[in-house]
C-alpha cells in the first residue's frame, strides 16, 4: 500500500473516502471503546466486590493514575506530530502499541494479593498507569488521523459516524457479554473476570491492525519545532477549541458518572438481578448506535450545533426520569434508558467532529497544523472524565455509608445513588448546552476557512 501523500490543496469534494477506508478507520476505535466501556461499568464493582477494596479507595485508584496521564497524553501528542516513517506519523503508534495495550488491559483483572489492601492498591495503580500509557499510545494518534484522511466537512462527520458506530457497537457487545461471561463463574468471580479479560484483550487488539493496514495519511504538513509549552499556549488560545473541550468534558463527565453508577442503581435501588445491567446497557448503547446514523443525516441538514442541542435536551429529560423512577418499574426504566441513548449518540458524534474544524482555524491563524496537541487534550479530557466519574462515585458511596455488597443499604446511600443517576449528570449536560449554544464555527464559516487556506497555499506554491 502506497503512503504517498496527496497535495492538501486538492479539492476535498473530488477526493471522497472509500467505504473500506471508513470501515478500517472506524475499526480503530473498537478496542479502546471495548476496554474503556468495561472499565467504566465494571472496574469499580470489581474492586469492591471481588478484590475487596473499600469504595473510597477503589474510586481513588484511577484518579491517582491520571496524574501520569496529565504528562503522558500531551507527550504522545507532540511525539506523534513529529514522527516520521514510511507509514506516516500516526499509524506506527497504532501498530507497535497494540499488543502492549491488550496485555495491560488483561493484567487489570487479577487479584494477586488477596486480603492485602495496600499491596493491591499499589498493583492496580501500577497497572492503571501502564494501561493508560498504552491506551494513549494507540488511541491519541488514531484520533488525530481524522483531519489527515480528509478535509471535507461532511466527510469528517461521516468518519466520526463510522468511528462511533464501531465504538458504540463494541461498547454495546462488551457491556452485554462481559457480565454474562463473568456470570458463568458464579462460584469463582475472580476467575470469571480473568477469563473475560483475556477474551476482550484479544478482541481489542485485532481491530487495531485492521485500522493500520486499511488507512493511510493523505494530508500532512511539516510541523514546526515549536516548544511544548508554546504549542499548548497556541491550542488554548484557540477560542472555538475552548468551547469544544468544554462541551466534550461536560458531556463525557455525564456519561462517566451515569455509567459508573448504573450497576449500583440497578442492584440496590431498583433491586433487580445482574442480568438487568446488560439489558440497560443494551437499551442505552443500542439506541445510541442506531441514532448515530440518524443524527449524522440530520447534522448534514441543520448543522452540528443544532444536533447537539437537540440530543442534550432529550438526554436531560431521560436523566430526570431515572431519578424519579421507583423500584418495581423496570420497563419504565428501560424506556428512559432508550431515551437517554438518543442523546448519548450526539455526545459521541458531535464534539469529535468539531475538532478538525478548529484545527484548520488554528492552521489559518498560525500557518501550522498541530493535530497531536489538539487531540491530546481531548483524549486527556476523556480520561479526566473517566477518572472524575469513578472517583466521585466511589467517594459519594463511601460518604453515604454504602455497605459493600449488602442488599440492604442505608437510606443515605440509596439517595446518593439516585442523585448520581439524575441531578449530577443533568448539571454537567446543562453546562455543555450553554457552551454549544455559543460555539462559533458553523458549516458556512468552516467553508470560508478552507477557502482561505486553499488561496494561501496557491499563493505560496
Coordinates of C-alpha atoms in Angstrom, one line a residue:
X1 CA 0.0 0.0 0.0
X2 CA 1.4 3.3 -1.0
X3 CA 1.9 6.0 1.6
X4 CA 2.4 8.8 -0.9
X5 CA 0.8 12.0 0.5
X6 CA -1.8 13.9 -1.6
X7 CA -1.5 17.6 -2.0
X8 CA -3.6 19.3 0.6
X9 CA -4.8 21.8 -2.0
X10 CA -6.7 19.1 -3.8
X11 CA -10.4 19.7 -3.6
X12 CA -11.9 17.5 -1.0
X13 CA -15.1 17.3 -2.9
X14 CA -13.2 15.4 -5.6
X15 CA -11.5 13.1 -3.2
X16 CA -14.1 11.2 -1.2
X17 CA -13.1 8.4 1.0
X18 CA -13.9 4.8 0.1
X19 CA -16.1 2.6 2.2
X20 CA -13.2 0.3 3.0
X21 CA -11.2 3.2 4.4
X22 CA -14.0 4.4 6.5
X23 CA -14.6 0.9 7.9
X24 CA -10.9 0.4 8.7
X25 CA -10.8 3.8 10.3
X26 CA -13.9 3.1 12.4
X27 CA -12.4 -0.3 13.5
X28 CA -9.5 1.6 15.1
X29 CA -11.8 2.8 18.0
X30 CA -13.3 -0.7 18.6
X31 CA -10.5 -1.9 21.0
X32 CA -10.2 1.3 23.0
X33 CA -14.1 1.5 23.2
X34 CA -14.3 -2.1 24.5
X35 CA -11.7 -1.6 27.2
X36 CA -13.0 1.8 28.3
X37 CA -16.6 0.6 28.4
X38 CA -15.8 -2.5 30.5
X39 CA -13.6 -0.4 32.9
X40 CA -16.2 2.3 33.4
X41 CA -19.1 -0.1 34.0
X42 CA -17.4 -2.9 35.8
X43 CA -14.0 -1.9 37.3
X44 CA -15.4 -0.2 40.4
X45 CA -17.7 -3.2 41.2
X46 CA -14.7 -5.5 40.6
X47 CA -12.6 -3.6 43.1
X48 CA -15.4 -3.5 45.7
X49 CA -17.0 -6.9 45.2
X50 CA -14.1 -9.1 44.0
X51 CA -10.8 -7.5 45.1
X52 CA -12.4 -6.5 48.4
X53 CA -11.4 -2.8 48.4
X54 CA -13.4 -0.1 50.0
X55 CA -15.5 2.1 47.7
X56 CA -13.5 5.2 48.5
X57 CA -10.1 3.6 47.9
X58 CA -11.4 1.9 44.8
X59 CA -12.7 5.2 43.4
X60 CA -9.4 6.8 44.1
X61 CA -7.1 4.4 42.2
X62 CA -7.9 5.5 38.7
X63 CA -7.9 9.1 39.8
X64 CA -4.3 8.7 41.1
X65 CA -3.3 7.1 37.8
X66 CA -4.4 10.1 35.9
X67 CA -1.6 12.2 37.4
X68 CA 0.6 10.4 34.9
X69 CA -1.9 11.0 32.1
X70 CA -1.5 14.7 32.6
X71 CA 2.1 14.2 31.3
X72 CA 1.6 11.2 29.1
X73 CA -1.1 12.5 26.8
X74 CA 0.5 15.7 25.6
X75 CA 3.9 14.0 25.2
X76 CA 2.4 11.4 22.9
X77 CA 0.5 14.1 21.0
X78 CA 3.7 16.1 20.3
X79 CA 5.7 13.0 19.5
X80 CA 3.2 11.7 17.0
X81 CA 3.2 15.2 15.4
X82 CA 7.0 14.8 15.0
X83 CA 7.1 11.1 14.0
X84 CA 8.4 10.4 10.5
X85 CA 8.2 6.9 8.9
X86 CA 7.2 5.3 5.6
X87 CA 3.9 4.5 7.3
X88 CA 3.2 8.2 8.2
X89 CA 3.3 9.7 11.7
X90 CA 0.2 8.3 13.4
X91 CA -0.1 4.7 12.2
X92 CA 3.2 3.4 13.6
X93 CA 1.9 4.2 17.1
X94 CA -1.2 2.1 16.4
X95 CA 0.9 -0.8 15.1
X96 CA 3.5 -1.0 17.8
X97 CA 1.2 -0.1 20.7
X98 CA -1.5 -2.6 20.0
X99 CA -0.1 -5.7 21.8
X100 CA 1.1 -3.9 25.0
X101 CA -2.2 -2.2 25.1
X102 CA -4.0 -5.6 25.2
X103 CA -1.7 -7.1 27.8
X104 CA -2.0 -4.2 30.1
X105 CA -5.8 -4.4 30.0
X106 CA -5.7 -8.1 30.8
X107 CA -3.4 -7.6 33.8
X108 CA -6.1 -5.4 35.5
X109 CA -8.4 -8.3 36.2
X110 CA -6.1 -10.3 38.6
X111 CA -6.2 -10.2 42.4
X112 CA -2.5 -11.0 43.1
X113 CA -2.5 -10.2 46.8
X114 CA -5.9 -11.3 48.3
X115 CA -6.6 -9.5 51.6
X116 CA -3.6 -7.2 51.4
X117 CA -5.2 -3.9 50.7
X118 CA -2.1 -1.7 50.2
X119 CA -0.4 -4.3 48.0
X120 CA -3.5 -4.4 45.8
X121 CA -3.7 -0.6 45.7
X122 CA 0.0 -0.4 44.6
X123 CA -0.6 -3.2 42.0
X124 CA -3.7 -1.6 40.5
X125 CA -2.2 1.9 40.3
X126 CA 0.9 0.5 38.5
X127 CA -1.2 -1.5 36.0
X128 CA -3.5 1.5 35.5
X129 CA -0.6 3.7 34.7
X130 CA 0.7 1.1 32.2
X131 CA -2.7 0.6 30.6
X132 CA -3.3 4.3 30.3
X133 CA 0.1 4.8 28.7
X134 CA -0.5 2.2 26.0
X135 CA -4.1 3.3 25.6
X136 CA -2.8 6.8 24.8
X137 CA -0.1 5.4 22.5
X138 CA -2.7 3.8 20.2
X139 CA -5.8 6.0 20.7
X140 CA -4.4 9.5 20.6
X141 CA -2.6 9.1 17.2
X142 CA -5.7 7.3 16.0
X143 CA -8.0 10.2 16.8
X144 CA -5.5 12.6 15.2
X145 CA -5.9 10.7 11.9
X146 CA -9.3 12.3 11.1
X147 CA -8.1 15.5 9.5
X148 CA -5.2 13.7 7.8
X149 CA -7.7 11.4 5.9
X150 CA -10.0 14.1 4.5
X151 CA -10.5 17.9 4.6
X152 CA -14.2 17.7 3.7
X153 CA -16.6 19.0 6.4
X154 CA -19.3 16.3 5.8
X155 CA -16.8 13.5 5.2
X156 CA -15.3 14.2 8.6
X157 CA -18.7 13.9 10.2
X158 CA -19.1 10.6 8.3
X159 CA -15.8 9.4 9.5
X160 CA -16.8 10.2 13.1
X161 CA -20.1 8.3 12.4
X162 CA -18.1 5.2 11.4
X163 CA -15.8 5.6 14.3
X164 CA -18.5 5.7 16.8
X165 CA -20.5 3.0 15.1
X166 CA -17.6 0.7 15.9
X167 CA -17.1 2.4 19.3
X168 CA -20.7 2.1 20.4
X169 CA -21.0 -1.3 18.8
X170 CA -18.0 -2.5 20.8
X171 CA -19.3 -0.9 24.0
X172 CA -22.7 -2.5 23.4
X173 CA -21.5 -6.0 22.8
X174 CA -18.9 -5.9 25.6
X175 CA -21.4 -4.4 28.0
X176 CA -23.8 -7.2 27.4
X177 CA -21.5 -10.2 27.1
X178 CA -18.9 -9.3 29.8
X179 CA -21.3 -9.7 32.8
X180 CA -22.7 -12.9 31.1
X181 CA -19.2 -14.4 30.8
X182 CA -18.4 -13.5 34.4
X183 CA -21.7 -14.9 35.5
X184 CA -20.8 -18.3 34.1
X185 CA -18.3 -18.4 37.0
X186 CA -20.7 -17.7 39.8
X187 CA -18.8 -19.7 42.3
X188 CA -15.4 -18.1 41.4
X189 CA -16.0 -14.5 40.2
X190 CA -12.3 -13.7 40.3
X191 CA -11.7 -16.4 37.6
X192 CA -14.6 -15.2 35.6
X193 CA -13.1 -11.7 35.4
X194 CA -9.7 -13.2 34.3
X195 CA -11.4 -15.3 31.5
X196 CA -13.5 -12.4 30.3
X197 CA -10.5 -10.0 30.5
X198 CA -8.5 -12.4 28.3
X199 CA -11.2 -12.6 25.7
X200 CA -11.7 -8.9 25.4
X201 CA -8.0 -8.2 25.3
X202 CA -7.6 -10.3 22.1
X203 CA -10.7 -8.7 20.6
X204 CA -9.4 -5.3 21.4
X205 CA -6.0 -5.7 19.8
X206 CA -7.0 -7.3 16.4
X207 CA -9.0 -4.3 15.0
X208 CA -6.1 -2.0 15.6
X209 CA -4.1 -4.0 13.0
X210 CA -7.1 -3.6 10.6
X211 CA -7.0 0.1 11.1
X212 CA -3.3 0.3 10.5
X213 CA -3.4 -1.7 7.2
X214 CA -6.7 -0.2 5.9
X215 CA -5.9 3.6 6.2
X216 CA -3.2 5.9 5.1
X217 CA -2.4 9.5 5.9
X218 CA -3.0 11.8 2.9
X219 CA -3.0 15.3 4.3
X220 CA 0.2 16.1 6.2
X221 CA 2.0 19.3 6.8
X222 CA 5.5 19.7 8.2
X223 CA 5.4 20.5 11.9
X224 CA 7.4 23.4 13.0
X225 CA 9.6 22.6 16.0
X226 CA 7.7 24.7 18.5
X227 CA 8.4 24.3 22.2
X228 CA 6.0 22.0 24.0
X229 CA 4.5 24.7 26.3
X230 CA 4.2 27.1 23.4
X231 CA 2.1 24.6 21.4
X232 CA -0.3 24.3 24.3
X233 CA -0.5 28.0 24.6
X234 CA -1.5 28.2 21.0
X235 CA -4.0 25.4 21.3
X236 CA -5.6 27.0 24.4
X237 CA -5.7 30.4 22.7
X238 CA -8.0 29.0 20.0
X239 CA -11.3 30.3 21.3
X240 CA -13.6 27.8 19.4
X241 CA -11.4 24.9 20.7
X242 CA -12.1 26.0 24.3
X243 CA -15.8 25.7 23.5
X244 CA -15.2 22.2 22.1
X245 CA -13.2 20.9 25.0
X246 CA -15.8 22.3 27.4
X247 CA -18.6 20.7 25.5
X248 CA -16.8 17.4 25.5
X249 CA -15.7 17.5 29.1
X250 CA -19.2 18.1 30.4
X251 CA -20.8 15.5 28.1
X252 CA -18.2 12.9 28.9
X253 CA -18.4 13.6 32.6
X254 CA -22.2 13.0 32.4
X255 CA -21.6 9.7 30.5
X256 CA -19.0 8.5 33.1
X257 CA -20.9 9.3 36.2
X258 CA -24.0 7.7 34.8
X259 CA -22.2 4.6 33.6
X260 CA -20.3 4.2 36.9
X261 CA -23.4 4.3 39.0
X262 CA -25.7 2.1 36.8
X263 CA -24.7 -1.2 38.3
X264 CA -25.3 0.2 41.8
X265 CA -28.6 1.8 40.7
X266 CA -30.0 -1.4 39.2
X267 CA -28.8 -3.6 42.0
X268 CA -29.5 -1.6 45.1
X269 CA -32.2 1.0 44.1
X270 CA -34.2 -1.0 41.5
X271 CA -33.4 -4.3 43.3
X272 CA -33.0 -6.1 40.0
X273 CA -30.7 -9.1 39.2
X274 CA -27.4 -8.5 37.3
X275 CA -29.0 -9.5 34.0
X276 CA -30.8 -6.2 34.0
X277 CA -27.4 -4.4 33.9
X278 CA -26.8 -6.0 30.5
X279 CA -30.3 -5.1 29.4
X280 CA -29.9 -1.5 30.4
X281 CA -26.6 -1.2 28.7
X282 CA -28.2 -2.7 25.6
X283 CA -31.0 -0.1 25.8
X284 CA -28.6 2.9 26.1
X285 CA -25.8 1.8 23.8
X286 CA -28.0 0.0 21.2
X287 CA -30.1 3.1 20.8
X288 CA -27.0 5.3 20.6
X289 CA -25.6 3.1 17.9
X290 CA -28.7 3.3 15.8
X291 CA -29.1 7.0 16.3
X292 CA -25.6 7.7 15.1
X293 CA -26.8 7.2 11.5
X294 CA -29.9 9.3 12.1
X295 CA -28.1 12.2 13.8
X296 CA -25.4 12.2 11.1
X297 CA -28.1 12.7 8.4
X298 CA -29.7 15.4 10.4
X299 CA -26.4 17.1 11.0
X300 CA -25.8 17.4 7.3
X301 CA -29.0 19.4 7.1
X302 CA -29.1 21.6 10.2
X303 CA -25.5 21.6 11.5
X304 CA -23.6 20.1 14.4
X305 CA -24.6 22.6 17.0
X306 CA -28.3 22.2 16.5
X307 CA -28.0 18.4 16.6
X308 CA -26.0 18.5 19.9
X309 CA -28.6 20.8 21.5
X310 CA -31.5 18.6 20.5
X311 CA -29.7 15.5 21.8
X312 CA -28.9 17.1 25.1
X313 CA -32.4 18.1 25.8
X314 CA -33.7 14.6 25.3
X315 CA -30.9 13.2 27.5
X316 CA -31.7 15.6 30.3
X317 CA -35.4 14.6 30.3
X318 CA -34.3 10.9 30.4
X319 CA -32.0 11.5 33.4
X320 CA -34.7 13.3 35.3
X321 CA -37.0 10.3 34.7
X322 CA -34.4 7.9 36.0
X323 CA -34.2 10.0 39.2
X324 CA -38.0 9.7 39.7
X325 CA -38.4 6.0 38.7
X326 CA -39.3 3.7 41.7
X327 CA -38.5 0.1 42.4
X328 CA -41.0 -2.2 40.6
X329 CA -40.9 -0.1 37.4
X330 CA -38.2 -1.8 35.3
X331 CA -39.9 -1.3 32.0
X332 CA -40.2 2.4 32.5
X333 CA -36.5 2.4 33.5
X334 CA -35.6 0.7 30.2
X335 CA -37.8 3.1 28.2
X336 CA -35.9 6.0 29.8
X337 CA -32.6 4.3 29.0
X338 CA -33.6 4.2 25.4
X339 CA -34.4 7.9 25.5
X340 CA -31.0 8.6 27.1
X341 CA -29.3 6.7 24.3
X342 CA -30.8 9.0 21.7
X343 CA -29.0 11.9 23.4
X344 CA -25.8 10.0 24.2
X345 CA -25.3 9.4 20.5
X346 CA -24.8 13.2 20.0
X347 CA -22.3 13.4 22.8
X348 CA -20.3 10.7 20.9
X349 CA -20.7 12.2 17.4
X350 CA -20.6 16.0 17.6
X351 CA -17.7 17.1 19.8
X352 CA -15.2 14.9 18.0
X353 CA -16.4 16.0 14.6
X354 CA -15.8 19.6 15.7
X355 CA -12.1 19.1 16.5
X356 CA -10.8 19.0 12.9
X357 CA -12.6 22.3 12.2
X358 CA -10.8 24.2 15.0
X359 CA -7.5 22.6 13.9
X360 CA -8.0 24.3 10.5
X361 CA -8.8 27.5 12.1
X362 CA -5.5 27.2 14.0
X363 CA -3.7 26.5 10.8
X364 CA -5.3 29.6 9.2
X365 CA -4.2 31.7 12.2
X366 CA -0.7 30.3 12.8
X367 CA 0.3 28.6 9.5
X368 CA 0.9 25.3 11.3
X369 CA -1.0 22.1 11.9
X370 CA -0.9 20.6 15.4
X371 CA -3.4 17.8 15.4
X372 CA -1.5 15.8 18.0
X373 CA -1.7 18.7 20.6
X374 CA -5.4 19.3 20.0
X375 CA -6.3 15.6 20.1
X376 CA -4.0 15.1 23.0
X377 CA -6.1 17.5 25.1
X378 CA -9.3 15.8 24.0
X379 CA -8.1 12.3 25.0
X380 CA -6.8 13.7 28.2
X381 CA -10.2 15.2 29.0
X382 CA -11.8 11.8 28.2
X383 CA -9.6 10.2 30.8
X384 CA -10.2 13.0 33.2
X385 CA -13.9 12.5 32.8
X386 CA -13.5 8.8 33.4
X387 CA -11.3 9.4 36.5
X388 CA -13.5 12.1 37.9
X389 CA -16.6 9.9 37.4
X390 CA -15.1 6.9 39.2
X391 CA -13.5 9.0 41.9
X392 CA -16.7 10.9 42.5
X393 CA -18.9 7.8 42.6
X394 CA -16.5 6.0 44.9
X395 CA -16.3 8.9 47.3
X396 CA -20.0 9.6 47.3
X397 CA -20.8 5.9 48.1
X398 CA -18.2 6.0 50.9
X399 CA -19.5 9.2 52.4
X400 CA -23.1 8.0 52.3
X401 CA -22.4 4.8 54.3
X402 CA -22.5 2.3 51.4
X403 CA -22.3 -1.2 52.8
X404 CA -20.4 -3.2 50.2
X405 CA -22.4 -6.0 48.6
X406 CA -25.1 -6.0 51.3
X407 CA -28.6 -5.9 49.7
X408 CA -29.9 -3.6 52.5
X409 CA -28.3 -0.3 52.0
X410 CA -28.8 2.8 54.3
X411 CA -31.2 5.4 53.0
X412 CA -28.4 7.9 52.6
X413 CA -26.6 5.5 50.2
X414 CA -29.8 5.0 48.1
X415 CA -30.3 8.8 47.9
X416 CA -26.7 9.2 46.8
X417 CA -27.2 6.6 44.1
X418 CA -30.3 8.4 42.8
X419 CA -28.6 11.8 42.9
X420 CA -25.8 10.5 40.8
X421 CA -28.1 9.0 38.2
X422 CA -30.1 12.2 37.8
X423 CA -29.2 15.7 39.1
X424 CA -25.4 15.4 38.8
X425 CA -25.3 14.4 35.1
X426 CA -28.0 16.9 34.4
X427 CA -25.9 19.8 35.7
X428 CA -23.0 18.7 33.5
X429 CA -25.2 18.5 30.5
X430 CA -26.7 22.0 31.0
X431 CA -23.2 23.4 31.1
X432 CA -22.4 21.6 27.9
X433 CA -25.6 23.1 26.3
X434 CA -24.6 26.6 27.2
X435 CA -21.1 26.2 25.6
X436 CA -22.6 24.6 22.5
X437 CA -25.0 27.5 22.0
X438 CA -22.1 29.9 21.8
X439 CA -19.8 27.7 19.6
X440 CA -18.8 30.0 16.7
X441 CA -17.9 27.7 13.8
X442 CA -20.8 26.9 11.5
X443 CA -20.7 24.9 8.3
X444 CA -20.5 28.2 6.3
X445 CA -17.7 29.5 8.5
X446 CA -15.8 26.3 8.0
X447 CA -16.1 26.5 4.2
X448 CA -14.6 30.0 4.4
X449 CA -11.7 28.7 6.4
X450 CA -11.0 26.0 3.8
X451 CA -11.2 28.6 1.0
X452 CA -8.8 30.9 2.7
X453 CA -6.3 28.0 3.3
X454 CA -6.6 27.0 -0.3
X455 CA -5.9 30.5 -1.5
X456 CA -2.9 30.8 0.8
X457 CA -1.4 27.6 -0.5
X458 CA -1.9 28.6 -4.1
X459 CA -0.2 31.9 -3.4
X460 CA 2.7 30.3 -1.7
X461 CA 3.0 27.5 -4.3

